[in-house]
Short mmCIF file of C-alpha atoms in Angstrom, two decimals:
data_model
loop_
_atom_site.label_atom_id
_atom_site.label_comp_id
_atom_site.label_asym_id
_atom_site.label_seq_id
_atom_site.Cartn_x
_atom_site.Cartn_y
_atom_site.Cartn_z
CA UNK A 1 242.88 11.38 56.40
CA UNK A 2 243.02 13.71 53.47
CA UNK A 3 241.39 10.83 50.88
CA UNK A 4 238.07 10.12 53.95
CA UNK A 5 235.42 11.37 52.60
CA UNK A 6 232.30 12.87 54.80
CA UNK A 7 234.92 14.23 57.19
CA UNK A 8 235.29 18.18 57.98
CA UNK A 9 238.30 18.18 56.50
CA UNK A 10 236.69 17.45 52.92
CA UNK A 11 234.44 19.06 53.08
CA UNK A 12 236.65 22.40 54.34
CA UNK A 13 237.63 22.10 50.45
CA UNK A 14 233.88 22.29 48.63
CA UNK A 15 233.16 26.27 50.20
CA UNK A 16 236.24 27.33 48.71
CA UNK A 17 234.24 29.18 45.47
CA UNK A 18 232.04 30.54 49.18
CA UNK A 19 234.94 32.51 50.43
CA UNK A 20 234.78 36.03 49.42
CA UNK A 21 231.08 36.00 50.67
CA UNK A 22 229.64 36.10 54.04
CA UNK A 23 227.79 34.06 56.09
CA UNK A 24 224.70 35.10 55.61
CA UNK A 25 225.50 35.35 51.43
CA UNK A 26 226.68 32.06 51.93
CA UNK A 27 222.97 31.19 53.00
CA UNK A 28 220.72 33.42 50.86
CA UNK A 29 222.66 31.62 48.01
CA UNK A 30 222.31 28.09 49.85
CA UNK A 31 218.30 29.66 49.35
CA UNK A 32 218.02 30.13 45.79
CA UNK A 33 218.91 27.23 44.41
CA UNK A 34 216.50 25.45 47.40
CA UNK A 35 213.68 27.37 46.69
CA UNK A 36 211.71 27.46 42.85
CA UNK A 37 212.18 30.42 40.12
CA UNK A 38 208.18 30.14 39.73
CA UNK A 39 206.97 30.29 42.95
CA UNK A 40 209.43 33.53 43.46
CA UNK A 41 208.02 34.91 40.55
CA UNK A 42 204.43 34.67 41.24
CA UNK A 43 204.77 35.14 45.10
CA UNK A 44 206.76 39.19 43.09
CA UNK A 45 203.44 39.33 41.32
CA UNK A 46 200.72 38.79 43.83
CA UNK A 47 202.44 41.56 45.77
CA UNK A 48 202.48 44.06 43.16
CA UNK A 49 198.83 43.59 42.71
CA UNK A 50 198.60 44.12 46.29
CA UNK A 51 200.49 47.25 46.21
CA UNK A 52 198.70 48.85 43.80
CA UNK A 53 195.23 47.45 45.72
CA UNK A 54 196.51 49.35 49.20
CA UNK A 55 197.61 51.86 46.95
CA UNK A 56 193.96 52.16 45.10
CA UNK A 57 192.92 52.25 48.08
CA UNK A 58 195.60 54.56 50.31
CA UNK A 59 194.00 57.11 47.54
CA UNK A 60 190.51 56.14 48.50
CA UNK A 61 191.28 57.08 51.83
CA UNK A 62 193.08 59.92 51.00
CA UNK A 63 190.05 61.95 49.49
CA UNK A 64 187.56 60.62 52.23
CA UNK A 65 189.89 62.32 54.68
CA UNK A 66 189.81 65.73 52.77
CA UNK A 67 186.13 65.16 52.36
CA UNK A 68 185.52 64.73 55.76
CA UNK A 69 187.92 67.99 57.05
CA UNK A 70 186.04 69.92 54.72
CA UNK A 71 182.54 69.01 55.65
CA UNK A 72 184.26 68.81 59.55
CA UNK A 73 184.92 72.76 58.86
CA UNK A 74 181.90 73.48 57.13
CA UNK A 75 180.19 71.40 59.96
CA UNK A 76 181.85 73.61 62.64
CA UNK A 77 181.41 76.91 61.89
CA UNK A 78 178.10 76.58 61.20
CA UNK A 79 177.85 75.05 65.31
CA UNK A 80 180.01 78.45 65.95
CA UNK A 81 176.50 80.18 64.18
CA UNK A 82 174.04 78.51 65.48
CA UNK A 83 175.14 78.50 69.58
CA UNK A 84 176.14 82.34 68.38
CA UNK A 85 172.01 82.23 67.56
CA UNK A 86 171.08 80.76 70.89
CA UNK A 87 172.75 82.77 72.63
CA UNK A 88 172.13 85.63 71.68
CA UNK A 89 168.00 84.00 71.60
CA UNK A 90 168.89 83.78 75.40
CA UNK A 91 169.39 86.50 76.60
CA UNK A 92 166.18 88.55 74.27
CA UNK A 93 164.49 86.00 76.72
CA UNK A 94 165.85 86.40 80.18
CA UNK A 95 165.49 90.38 78.41
CA UNK A 96 161.81 89.86 77.92
CA UNK A 97 161.64 87.68 81.11
CA UNK A 98 162.37 90.59 83.45
CA UNK A 99 160.46 92.66 81.75
CA UNK A 100 157.58 90.30 82.54
CA UNK A 101 158.21 89.88 85.96
CA UNK A 102 158.49 93.90 86.08
CA UNK A 103 155.82 94.03 84.71
CA UNK A 104 153.67 91.84 87.26
CA UNK A 105 155.16 93.14 90.51
CA UNK A 106 153.83 96.83 88.75
CA UNK A 107 150.00 95.70 88.50
CA UNK A 108 149.94 93.41 91.50
CA UNK A 109 151.28 96.16 93.25
CA UNK A 110 148.79 98.97 91.41
CA UNK A 111 146.25 96.63 91.35
CA UNK A 112 146.21 93.41 94.51
CA UNK A 113 142.80 92.02 93.66
CA UNK A 114 142.43 92.22 90.34
CA UNK A 115 146.30 90.40 90.39
CA UNK A 116 145.29 88.14 92.72
CA UNK A 117 141.80 87.06 91.02
CA UNK A 118 144.03 86.83 87.49
CA UNK A 119 146.60 84.39 88.94
CA UNK A 120 143.87 82.52 89.78
CA UNK A 121 142.12 82.16 87.40
CA UNK A 122 145.32 81.56 85.37
CA UNK A 123 146.22 78.41 87.70
CA UNK A 124 142.88 77.17 87.57
CA UNK A 125 142.53 77.05 83.59
CA UNK A 126 146.05 74.90 83.86
CA UNK A 127 144.68 72.98 86.13
CA UNK A 128 141.70 71.66 84.08
CA UNK A 129 143.74 72.12 80.90
CA UNK A 130 146.57 69.44 82.44
CA UNK A 131 143.22 67.12 83.47
CA UNK A 132 142.23 67.89 80.13
CA UNK A 133 145.82 66.47 78.70
CA UNK A 134 145.93 62.96 81.36
CA UNK A 135 142.09 61.62 80.69
CA UNK A 136 142.78 60.54 77.25
CA UNK A 137 145.79 58.40 77.78
CA UNK A 138 144.42 57.06 80.94
CA UNK A 139 142.22 53.97 80.48
CA UNK A 140 137.86 53.67 81.18
CA UNK A 141 136.11 51.62 82.45
CA UNK A 142 132.62 51.84 82.42
CA UNK A 143 130.44 52.14 85.93
CA UNK A 144 128.37 49.17 86.88
CA UNK A 145 125.51 49.21 89.22
CA UNK A 146 125.30 46.12 91.53
CA UNK A 147 122.26 44.50 90.21
CA UNK A 148 119.75 42.70 92.81
CA UNK A 149 119.57 39.33 90.65
CA UNK A 150 120.71 36.62 93.82
CA UNK A 151 121.27 34.40 90.78
CA UNK A 152 124.60 36.42 89.07
CA UNK A 153 127.69 36.82 90.97
CA UNK A 154 128.64 40.64 90.68
CA UNK A 155 132.95 40.61 89.35
CA UNK A 156 133.44 43.30 91.79
CA UNK A 157 132.17 41.75 94.75
CA UNK A 158 134.05 38.64 97.15
CA UNK A 159 131.77 36.52 97.14
CA UNK A 160 130.84 36.62 100.70
CA UNK A 161 126.95 38.09 101.07
#
């Protein structure tokens, strides 16, 4: 039996050199003999090039993030200033409208006829202004009087004469 080739007993002798290695190490050593060394070197070069590109991209993105953070801080502070300004303007406008209401009430109590006439004329002016604003947007169709000729057909008529 010891002389038979291809049997497990004969192959056991060929693995004696791998006795001190673990199974994964033996597997890796076996693969190392199969893989072409030039292919491995070209893969390593390609990986190094990709690593350089990724590092450069990472640096660019870090710079972009830093710029964004700085601009966000600036925009945030400006937004707070503008918000405070709007709040202050609203308070001022509320105060102004309150004063206007008080003045209107005083005028309507002291001079009711003149106040009512002023309100009516103001409303009439607003209606006229609104009408003037709306007229240019509407297309104008010239009005044609009905023709007296029997032979001509009026496009506005339904044909029953």
